[in-house]
Short mmCIF file of N, CA and C in Angstrom, two decimals:
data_model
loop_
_atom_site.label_atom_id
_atom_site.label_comp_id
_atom_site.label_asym_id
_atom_site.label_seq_id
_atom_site.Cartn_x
_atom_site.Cartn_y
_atom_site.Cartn_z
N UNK U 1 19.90 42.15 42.33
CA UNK U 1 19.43 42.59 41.03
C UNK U 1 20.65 43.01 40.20
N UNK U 2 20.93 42.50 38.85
CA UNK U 2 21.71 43.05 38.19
C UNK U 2 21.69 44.22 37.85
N UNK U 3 22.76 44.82 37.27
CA UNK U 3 23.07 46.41 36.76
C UNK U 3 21.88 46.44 35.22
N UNK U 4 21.78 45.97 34.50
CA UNK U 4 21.21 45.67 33.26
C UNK U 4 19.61 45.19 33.40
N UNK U 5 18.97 44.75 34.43
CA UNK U 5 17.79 44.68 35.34
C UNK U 5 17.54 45.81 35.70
N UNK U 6 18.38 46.66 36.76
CA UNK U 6 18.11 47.73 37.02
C UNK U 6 18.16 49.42 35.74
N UNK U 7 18.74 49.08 35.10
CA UNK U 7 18.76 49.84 34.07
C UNK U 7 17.92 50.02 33.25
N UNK U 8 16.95 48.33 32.79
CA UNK U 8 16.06 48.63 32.24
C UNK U 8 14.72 49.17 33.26
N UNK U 9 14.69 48.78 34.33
CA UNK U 9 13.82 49.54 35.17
C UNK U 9 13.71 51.03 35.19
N UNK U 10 14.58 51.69 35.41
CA UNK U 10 14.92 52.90 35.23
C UNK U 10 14.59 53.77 34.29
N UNK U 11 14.54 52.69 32.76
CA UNK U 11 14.16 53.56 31.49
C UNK U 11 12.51 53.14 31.53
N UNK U 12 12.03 52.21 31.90
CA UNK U 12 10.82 51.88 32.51
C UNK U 12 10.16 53.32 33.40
N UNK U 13 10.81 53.49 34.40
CA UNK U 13 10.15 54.59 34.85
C UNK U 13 10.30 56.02 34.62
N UNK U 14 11.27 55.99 33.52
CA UNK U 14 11.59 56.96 32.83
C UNK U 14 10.41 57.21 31.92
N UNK U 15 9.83 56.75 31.78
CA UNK U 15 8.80 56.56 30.64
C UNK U 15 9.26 55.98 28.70
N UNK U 16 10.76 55.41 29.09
CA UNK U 16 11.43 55.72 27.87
C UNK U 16 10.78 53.88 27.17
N UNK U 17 10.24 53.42 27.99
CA UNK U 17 10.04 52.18 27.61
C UNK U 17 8.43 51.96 28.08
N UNK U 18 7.76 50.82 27.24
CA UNK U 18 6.57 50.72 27.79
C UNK U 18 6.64 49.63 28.90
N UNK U 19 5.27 48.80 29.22
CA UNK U 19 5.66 47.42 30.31
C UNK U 19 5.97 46.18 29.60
N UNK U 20 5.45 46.03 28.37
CA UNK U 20 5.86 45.21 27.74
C UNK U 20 6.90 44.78 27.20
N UNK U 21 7.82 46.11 27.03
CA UNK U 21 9.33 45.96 26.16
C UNK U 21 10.10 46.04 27.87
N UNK U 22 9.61 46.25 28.64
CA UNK U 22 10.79 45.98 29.68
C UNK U 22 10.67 44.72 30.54
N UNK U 23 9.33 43.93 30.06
CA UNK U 23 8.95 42.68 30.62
C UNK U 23 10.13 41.72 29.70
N UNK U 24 9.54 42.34 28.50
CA UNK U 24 10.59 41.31 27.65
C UNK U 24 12.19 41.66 27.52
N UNK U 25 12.61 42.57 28.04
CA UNK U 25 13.80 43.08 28.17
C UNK U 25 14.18 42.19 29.52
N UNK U 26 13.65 42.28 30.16
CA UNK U 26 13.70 41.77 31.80
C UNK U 26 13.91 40.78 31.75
N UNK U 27 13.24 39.43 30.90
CA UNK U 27 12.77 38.09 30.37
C UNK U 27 14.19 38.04 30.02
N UNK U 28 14.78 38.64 29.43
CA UNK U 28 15.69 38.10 28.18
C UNK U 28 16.81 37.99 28.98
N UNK U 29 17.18 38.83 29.70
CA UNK U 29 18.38 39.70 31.14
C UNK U 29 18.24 38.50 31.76
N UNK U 30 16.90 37.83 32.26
CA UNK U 30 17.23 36.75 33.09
C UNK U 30 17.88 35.75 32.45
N UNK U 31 17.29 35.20 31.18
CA UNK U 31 17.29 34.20 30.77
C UNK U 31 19.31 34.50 30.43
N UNK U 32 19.55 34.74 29.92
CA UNK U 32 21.23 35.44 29.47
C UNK U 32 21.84 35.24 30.73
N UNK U 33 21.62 35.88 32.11
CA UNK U 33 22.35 35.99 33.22
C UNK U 33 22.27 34.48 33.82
N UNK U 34 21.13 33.65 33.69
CA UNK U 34 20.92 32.16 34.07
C UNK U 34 21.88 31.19 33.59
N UNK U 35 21.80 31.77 32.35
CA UNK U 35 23.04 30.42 31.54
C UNK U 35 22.36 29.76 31.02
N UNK U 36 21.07 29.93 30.60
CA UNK U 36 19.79 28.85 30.00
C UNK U 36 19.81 29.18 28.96
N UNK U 37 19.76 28.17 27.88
CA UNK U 37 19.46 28.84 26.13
C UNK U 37 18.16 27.83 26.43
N UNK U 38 17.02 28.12 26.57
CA UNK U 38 16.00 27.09 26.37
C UNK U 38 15.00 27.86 25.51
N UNK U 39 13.89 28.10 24.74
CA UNK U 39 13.67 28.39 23.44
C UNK U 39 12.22 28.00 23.77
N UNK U 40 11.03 28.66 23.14
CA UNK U 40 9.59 29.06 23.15
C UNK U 40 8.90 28.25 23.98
N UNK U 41 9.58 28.33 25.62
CA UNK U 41 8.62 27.83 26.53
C UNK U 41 8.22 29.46 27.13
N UNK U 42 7.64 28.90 28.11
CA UNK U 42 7.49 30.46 29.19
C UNK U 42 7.38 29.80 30.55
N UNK U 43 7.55 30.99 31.15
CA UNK U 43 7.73 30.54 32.34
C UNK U 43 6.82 32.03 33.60
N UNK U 44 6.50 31.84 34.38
CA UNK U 44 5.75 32.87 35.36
C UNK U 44 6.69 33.81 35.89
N UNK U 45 6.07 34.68 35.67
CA UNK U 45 6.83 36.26 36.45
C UNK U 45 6.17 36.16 37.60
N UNK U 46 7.16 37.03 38.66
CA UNK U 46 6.54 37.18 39.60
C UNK U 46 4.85 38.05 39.88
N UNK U 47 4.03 38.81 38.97
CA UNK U 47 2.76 38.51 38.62
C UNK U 47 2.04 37.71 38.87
N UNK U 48 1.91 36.60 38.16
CA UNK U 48 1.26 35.44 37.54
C UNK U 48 1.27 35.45 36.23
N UNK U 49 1.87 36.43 35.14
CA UNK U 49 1.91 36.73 34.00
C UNK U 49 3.05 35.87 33.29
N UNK U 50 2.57 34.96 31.94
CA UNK U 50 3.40 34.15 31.31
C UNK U 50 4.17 35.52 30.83
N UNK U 51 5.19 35.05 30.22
CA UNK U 51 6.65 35.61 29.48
C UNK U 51 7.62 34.66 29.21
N UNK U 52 7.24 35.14 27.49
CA UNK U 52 8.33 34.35 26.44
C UNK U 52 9.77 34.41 27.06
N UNK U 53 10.50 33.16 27.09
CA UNK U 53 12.06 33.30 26.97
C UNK U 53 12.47 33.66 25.89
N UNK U 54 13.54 34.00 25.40
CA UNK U 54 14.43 34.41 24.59
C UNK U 54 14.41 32.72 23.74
N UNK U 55 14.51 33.25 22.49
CA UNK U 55 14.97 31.61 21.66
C UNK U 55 16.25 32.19 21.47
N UNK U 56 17.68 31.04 21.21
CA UNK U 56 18.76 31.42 21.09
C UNK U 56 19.12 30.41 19.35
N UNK U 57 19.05 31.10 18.38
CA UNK U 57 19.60 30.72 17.18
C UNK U 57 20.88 30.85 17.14
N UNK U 58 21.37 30.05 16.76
CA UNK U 58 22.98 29.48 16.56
C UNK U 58 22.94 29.08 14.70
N UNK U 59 23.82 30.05 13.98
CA UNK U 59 23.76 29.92 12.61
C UNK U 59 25.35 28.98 12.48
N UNK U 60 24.98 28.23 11.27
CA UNK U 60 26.65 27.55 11.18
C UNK U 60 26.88 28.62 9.74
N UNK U 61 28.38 29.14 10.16
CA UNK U 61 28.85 29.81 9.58
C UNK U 61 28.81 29.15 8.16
N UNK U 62 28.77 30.07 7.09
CA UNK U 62 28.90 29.34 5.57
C UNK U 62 30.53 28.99 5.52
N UNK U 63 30.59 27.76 4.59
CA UNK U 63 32.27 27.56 4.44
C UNK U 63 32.85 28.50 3.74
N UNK U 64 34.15 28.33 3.37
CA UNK U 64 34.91 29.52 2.99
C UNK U 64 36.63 28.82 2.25
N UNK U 65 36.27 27.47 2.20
CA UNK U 65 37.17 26.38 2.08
C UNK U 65 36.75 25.69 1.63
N UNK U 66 37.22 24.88 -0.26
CA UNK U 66 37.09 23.81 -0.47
C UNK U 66 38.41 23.18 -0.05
N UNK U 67 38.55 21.90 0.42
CA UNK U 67 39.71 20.87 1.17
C UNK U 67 40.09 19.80 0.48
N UNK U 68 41.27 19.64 -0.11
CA UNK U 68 41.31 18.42 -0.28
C UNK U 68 42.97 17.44 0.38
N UNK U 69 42.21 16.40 0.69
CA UNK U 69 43.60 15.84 1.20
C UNK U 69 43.69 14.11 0.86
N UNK U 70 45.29 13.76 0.70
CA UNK U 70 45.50 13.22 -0.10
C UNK U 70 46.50 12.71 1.24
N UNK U 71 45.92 11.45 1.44
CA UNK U 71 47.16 10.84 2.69
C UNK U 71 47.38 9.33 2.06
N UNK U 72 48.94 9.07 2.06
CA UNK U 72 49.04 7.49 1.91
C UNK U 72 49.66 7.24 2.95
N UNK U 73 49.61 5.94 2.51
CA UNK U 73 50.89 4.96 3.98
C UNK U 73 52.13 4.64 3.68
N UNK U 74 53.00 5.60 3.30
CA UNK U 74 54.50 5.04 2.86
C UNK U 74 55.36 6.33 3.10
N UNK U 75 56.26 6.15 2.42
CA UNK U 75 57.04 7.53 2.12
C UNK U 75 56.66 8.49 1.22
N UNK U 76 55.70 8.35 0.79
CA UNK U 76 54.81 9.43 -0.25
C UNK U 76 54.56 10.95 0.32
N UNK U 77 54.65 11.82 -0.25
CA UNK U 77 54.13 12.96 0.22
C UNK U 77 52.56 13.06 0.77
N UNK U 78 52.39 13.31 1.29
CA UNK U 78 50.93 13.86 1.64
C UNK U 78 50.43 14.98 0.81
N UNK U 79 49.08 15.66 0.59
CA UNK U 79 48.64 16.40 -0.29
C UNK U 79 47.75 16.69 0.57
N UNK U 80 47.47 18.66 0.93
CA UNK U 80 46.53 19.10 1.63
C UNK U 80 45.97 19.69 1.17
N UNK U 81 45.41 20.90 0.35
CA UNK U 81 45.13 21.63 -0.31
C UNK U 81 43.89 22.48 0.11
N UNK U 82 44.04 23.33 0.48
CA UNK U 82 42.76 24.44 1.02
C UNK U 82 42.39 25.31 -0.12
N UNK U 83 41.63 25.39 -0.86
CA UNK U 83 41.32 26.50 -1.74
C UNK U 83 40.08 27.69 -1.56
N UNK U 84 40.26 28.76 -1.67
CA UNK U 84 39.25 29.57 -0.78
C UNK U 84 38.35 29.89 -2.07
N UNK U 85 36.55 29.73 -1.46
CA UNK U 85 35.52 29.17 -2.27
C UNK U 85 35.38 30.58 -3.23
N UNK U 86 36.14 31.75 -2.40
CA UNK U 86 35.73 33.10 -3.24
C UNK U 86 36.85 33.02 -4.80
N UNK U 87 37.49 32.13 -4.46
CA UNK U 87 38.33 32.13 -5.77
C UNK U 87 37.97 31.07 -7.05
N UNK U 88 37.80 30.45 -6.05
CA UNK U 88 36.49 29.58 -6.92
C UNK U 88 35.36 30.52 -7.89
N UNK U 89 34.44 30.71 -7.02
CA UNK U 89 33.41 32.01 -7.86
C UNK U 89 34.07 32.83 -8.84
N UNK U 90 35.74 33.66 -8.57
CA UNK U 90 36.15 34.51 -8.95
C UNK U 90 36.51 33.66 -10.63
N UNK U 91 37.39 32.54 -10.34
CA UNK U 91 37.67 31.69 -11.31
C UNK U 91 36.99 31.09 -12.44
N UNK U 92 35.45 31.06 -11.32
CA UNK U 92 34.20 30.82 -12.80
C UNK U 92 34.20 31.59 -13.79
N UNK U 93 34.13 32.57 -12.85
CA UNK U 93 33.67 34.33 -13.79
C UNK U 93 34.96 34.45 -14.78
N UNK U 94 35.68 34.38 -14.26
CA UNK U 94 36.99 34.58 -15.48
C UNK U 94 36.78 33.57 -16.40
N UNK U 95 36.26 32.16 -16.33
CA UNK U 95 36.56 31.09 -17.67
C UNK U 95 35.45 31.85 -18.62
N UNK U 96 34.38 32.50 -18.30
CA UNK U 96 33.47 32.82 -19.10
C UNK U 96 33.92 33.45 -20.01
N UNK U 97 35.35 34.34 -19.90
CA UNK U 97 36.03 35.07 -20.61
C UNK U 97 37.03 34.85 -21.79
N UNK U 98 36.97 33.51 -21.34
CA UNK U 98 37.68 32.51 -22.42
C UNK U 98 37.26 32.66 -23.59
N UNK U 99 38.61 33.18 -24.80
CA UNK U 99 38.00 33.00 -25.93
C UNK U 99 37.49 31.59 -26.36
N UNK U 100 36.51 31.62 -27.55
CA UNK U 100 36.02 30.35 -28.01
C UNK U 100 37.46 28.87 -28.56
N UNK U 101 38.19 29.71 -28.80
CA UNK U 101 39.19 28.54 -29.62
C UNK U 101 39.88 27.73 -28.11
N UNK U 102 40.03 28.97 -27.51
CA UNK U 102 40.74 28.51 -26.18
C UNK U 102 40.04 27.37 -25.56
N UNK U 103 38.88 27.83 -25.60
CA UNK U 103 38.01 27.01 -24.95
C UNK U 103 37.65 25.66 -25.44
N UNK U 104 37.96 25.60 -26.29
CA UNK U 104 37.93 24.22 -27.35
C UNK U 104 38.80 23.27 -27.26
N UNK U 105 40.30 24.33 -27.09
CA UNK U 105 41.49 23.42 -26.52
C UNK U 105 41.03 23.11 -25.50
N UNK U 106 41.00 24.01 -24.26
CA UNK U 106 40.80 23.02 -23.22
C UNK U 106 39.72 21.96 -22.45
N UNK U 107 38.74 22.15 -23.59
CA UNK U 107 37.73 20.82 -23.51
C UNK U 107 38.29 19.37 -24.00
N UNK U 108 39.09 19.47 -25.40
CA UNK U 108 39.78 18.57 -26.28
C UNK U 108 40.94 17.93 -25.02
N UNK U 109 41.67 18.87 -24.39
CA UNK U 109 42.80 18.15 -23.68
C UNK U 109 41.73 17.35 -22.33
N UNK U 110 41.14 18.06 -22.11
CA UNK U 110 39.94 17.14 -20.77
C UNK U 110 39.66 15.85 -20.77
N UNK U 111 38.93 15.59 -22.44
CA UNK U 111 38.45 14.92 -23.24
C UNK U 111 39.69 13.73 -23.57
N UNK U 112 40.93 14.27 -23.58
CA UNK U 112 41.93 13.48 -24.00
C UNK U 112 42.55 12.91 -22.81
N UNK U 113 42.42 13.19 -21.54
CA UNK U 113 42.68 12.66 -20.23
C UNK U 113 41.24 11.90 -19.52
N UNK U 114 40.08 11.91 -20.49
CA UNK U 114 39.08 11.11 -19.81
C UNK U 114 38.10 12.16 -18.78
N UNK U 115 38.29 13.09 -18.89
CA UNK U 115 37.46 13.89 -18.13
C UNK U 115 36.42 14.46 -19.21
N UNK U 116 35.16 14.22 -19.47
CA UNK U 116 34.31 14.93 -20.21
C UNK U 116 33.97 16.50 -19.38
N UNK U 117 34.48 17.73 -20.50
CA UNK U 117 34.42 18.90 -19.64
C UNK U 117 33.55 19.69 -20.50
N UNK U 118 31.78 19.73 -20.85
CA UNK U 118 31.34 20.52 -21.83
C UNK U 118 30.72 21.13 -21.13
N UNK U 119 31.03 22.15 -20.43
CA UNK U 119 30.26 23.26 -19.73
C UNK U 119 30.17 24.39 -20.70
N UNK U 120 29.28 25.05 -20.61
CA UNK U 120 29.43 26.40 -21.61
C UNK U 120 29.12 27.51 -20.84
N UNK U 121 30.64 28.07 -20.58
CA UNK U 121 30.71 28.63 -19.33
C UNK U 121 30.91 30.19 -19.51
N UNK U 122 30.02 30.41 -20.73
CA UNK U 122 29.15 31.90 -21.00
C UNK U 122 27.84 32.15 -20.62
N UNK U 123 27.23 30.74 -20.13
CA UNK U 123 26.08 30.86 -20.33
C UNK U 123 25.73 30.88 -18.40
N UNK U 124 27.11 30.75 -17.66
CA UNK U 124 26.95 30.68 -16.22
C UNK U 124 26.87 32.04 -15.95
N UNK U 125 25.83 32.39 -15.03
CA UNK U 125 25.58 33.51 -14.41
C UNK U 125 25.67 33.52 -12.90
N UNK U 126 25.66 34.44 -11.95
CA UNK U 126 26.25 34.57 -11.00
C UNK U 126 25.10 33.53 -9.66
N UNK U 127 24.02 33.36 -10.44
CA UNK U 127 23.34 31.86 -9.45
C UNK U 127 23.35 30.64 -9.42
N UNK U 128 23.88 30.39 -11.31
CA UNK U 128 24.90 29.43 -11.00
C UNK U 128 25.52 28.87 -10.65
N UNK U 129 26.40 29.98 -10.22
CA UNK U 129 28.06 29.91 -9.62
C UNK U 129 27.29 29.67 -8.34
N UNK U 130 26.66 30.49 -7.59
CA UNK U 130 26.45 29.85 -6.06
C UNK U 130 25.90 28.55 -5.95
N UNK U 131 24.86 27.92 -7.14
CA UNK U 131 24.42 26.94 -7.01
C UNK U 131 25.57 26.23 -7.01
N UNK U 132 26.53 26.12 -7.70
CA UNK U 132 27.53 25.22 -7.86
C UNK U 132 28.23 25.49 -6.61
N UNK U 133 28.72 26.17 -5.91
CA UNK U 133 29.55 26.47 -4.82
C UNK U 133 28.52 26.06 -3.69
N UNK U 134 27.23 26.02 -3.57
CA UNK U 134 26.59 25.46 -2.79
C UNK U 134 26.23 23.84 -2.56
N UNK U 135 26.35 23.39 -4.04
CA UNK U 135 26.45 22.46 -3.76
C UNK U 135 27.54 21.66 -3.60
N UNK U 136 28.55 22.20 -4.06
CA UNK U 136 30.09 21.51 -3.27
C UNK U 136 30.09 21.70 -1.72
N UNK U 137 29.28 22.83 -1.50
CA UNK U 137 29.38 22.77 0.47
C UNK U 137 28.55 21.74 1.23
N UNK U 138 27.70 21.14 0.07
CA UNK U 138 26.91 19.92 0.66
C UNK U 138 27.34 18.56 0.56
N UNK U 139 28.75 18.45 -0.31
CA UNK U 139 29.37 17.74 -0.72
C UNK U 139 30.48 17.06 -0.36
N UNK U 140 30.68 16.09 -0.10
CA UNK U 140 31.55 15.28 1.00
C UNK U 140 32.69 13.80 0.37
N UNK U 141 33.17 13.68 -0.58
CA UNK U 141 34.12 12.77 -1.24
C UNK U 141 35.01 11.85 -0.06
N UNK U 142 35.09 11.06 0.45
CA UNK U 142 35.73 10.01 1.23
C UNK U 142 36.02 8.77 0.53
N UNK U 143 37.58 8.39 -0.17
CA UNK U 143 37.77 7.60 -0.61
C UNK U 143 38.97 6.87 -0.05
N UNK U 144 39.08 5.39 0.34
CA UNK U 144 40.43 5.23 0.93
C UNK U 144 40.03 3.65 0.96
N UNK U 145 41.13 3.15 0.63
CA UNK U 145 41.65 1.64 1.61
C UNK U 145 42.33 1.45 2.59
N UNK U 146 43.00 0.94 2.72
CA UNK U 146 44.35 0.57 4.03
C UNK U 146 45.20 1.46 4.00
N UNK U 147 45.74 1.51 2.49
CA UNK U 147 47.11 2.43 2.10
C UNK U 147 47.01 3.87 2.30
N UNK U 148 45.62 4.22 1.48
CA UNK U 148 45.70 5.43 1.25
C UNK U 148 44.62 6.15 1.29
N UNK U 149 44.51 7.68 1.39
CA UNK U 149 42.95 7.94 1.73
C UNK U 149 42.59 9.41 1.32
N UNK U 150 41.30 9.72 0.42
CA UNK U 150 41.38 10.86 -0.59
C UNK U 150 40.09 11.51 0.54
N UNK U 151 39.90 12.49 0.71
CA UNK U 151 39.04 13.58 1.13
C UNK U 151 38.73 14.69 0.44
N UNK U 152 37.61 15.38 0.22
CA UNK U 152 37.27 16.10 -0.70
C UNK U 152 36.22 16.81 -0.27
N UNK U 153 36.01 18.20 0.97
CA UNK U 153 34.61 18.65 1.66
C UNK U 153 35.05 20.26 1.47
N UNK U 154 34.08 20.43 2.22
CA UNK U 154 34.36 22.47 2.20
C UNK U 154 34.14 22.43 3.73
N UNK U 155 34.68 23.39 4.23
CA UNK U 155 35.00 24.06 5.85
C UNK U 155 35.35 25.42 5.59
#
């Protein structure tokens, strides 16, 4: 019998626990000490009494990294670029701050390199910004031929 088996027994007859929270305490001790992650079956106690296993949820961490990388096939530099997504958010929030004229220039120069940039980025509020940062984490850019090869994800 484990130390953590016997412990909860103990608070069991301590009265500090009822039979149910030390069945399922007991349940869980096994299932952990087994090495089993197996999830809403049951299985028989020595009773005859079913008891839930433990379900084991595994969350994928949120990213924290937009990535971009930039590989060719020659003597070219390579291009890696990690940018962290909180500076991103932070960076939204600051363009909102942009005076209007400013902001005009730098739509006009966008506009003059072929990038259409008419966001009106007073009117972004902070669910916005996650919508937008959420959906770059769903977002995956893979561009390349033989030579060369563009990547563009969050991690």
């Amino acid at each position: 019998m484990s130390e953590e088996s016997r412990r909860i027994l103990n608070l069991l007859a301590e009265g500090k626990l009822s039979v149910d929270e030390a069945e399922r305490l007991l349940a869980a001790v096994a299932g952990v000490s087994g090495g089993t992650a197996r999830g809403g079956g049951s299985r028989s106690a020595g009773a005859g009494a079913a008891v839930e296993e433990p379900v084991m949820v595994v969350k994928k961490a949120p990213p924290r990294f937009l990535r971009v990388q930039v590989r060719s096939s020659g003597d070219q530099d390579h291009v890696n670029i990690r940018v962290p997504l909180n500076l991103l958010r932070a960076g939204m929030k600051l363009t909102a701050l942009l005076p209007e004229e400013a902001r005009e220039k730098v739509q006009a120069a966008m506009k003059e390199k072929g990038v259409p940039f008419d966001l009106d980025l007073n009117k972004m509020n902070p669910e916005a910004i996650e919508e937008v940062i959420e959906a770059l984490c769903d977002f995956t850019v893979e561009v390349g031929d033989k030579e060369d090869q563009v990547r563009i994800f969050c991690e």
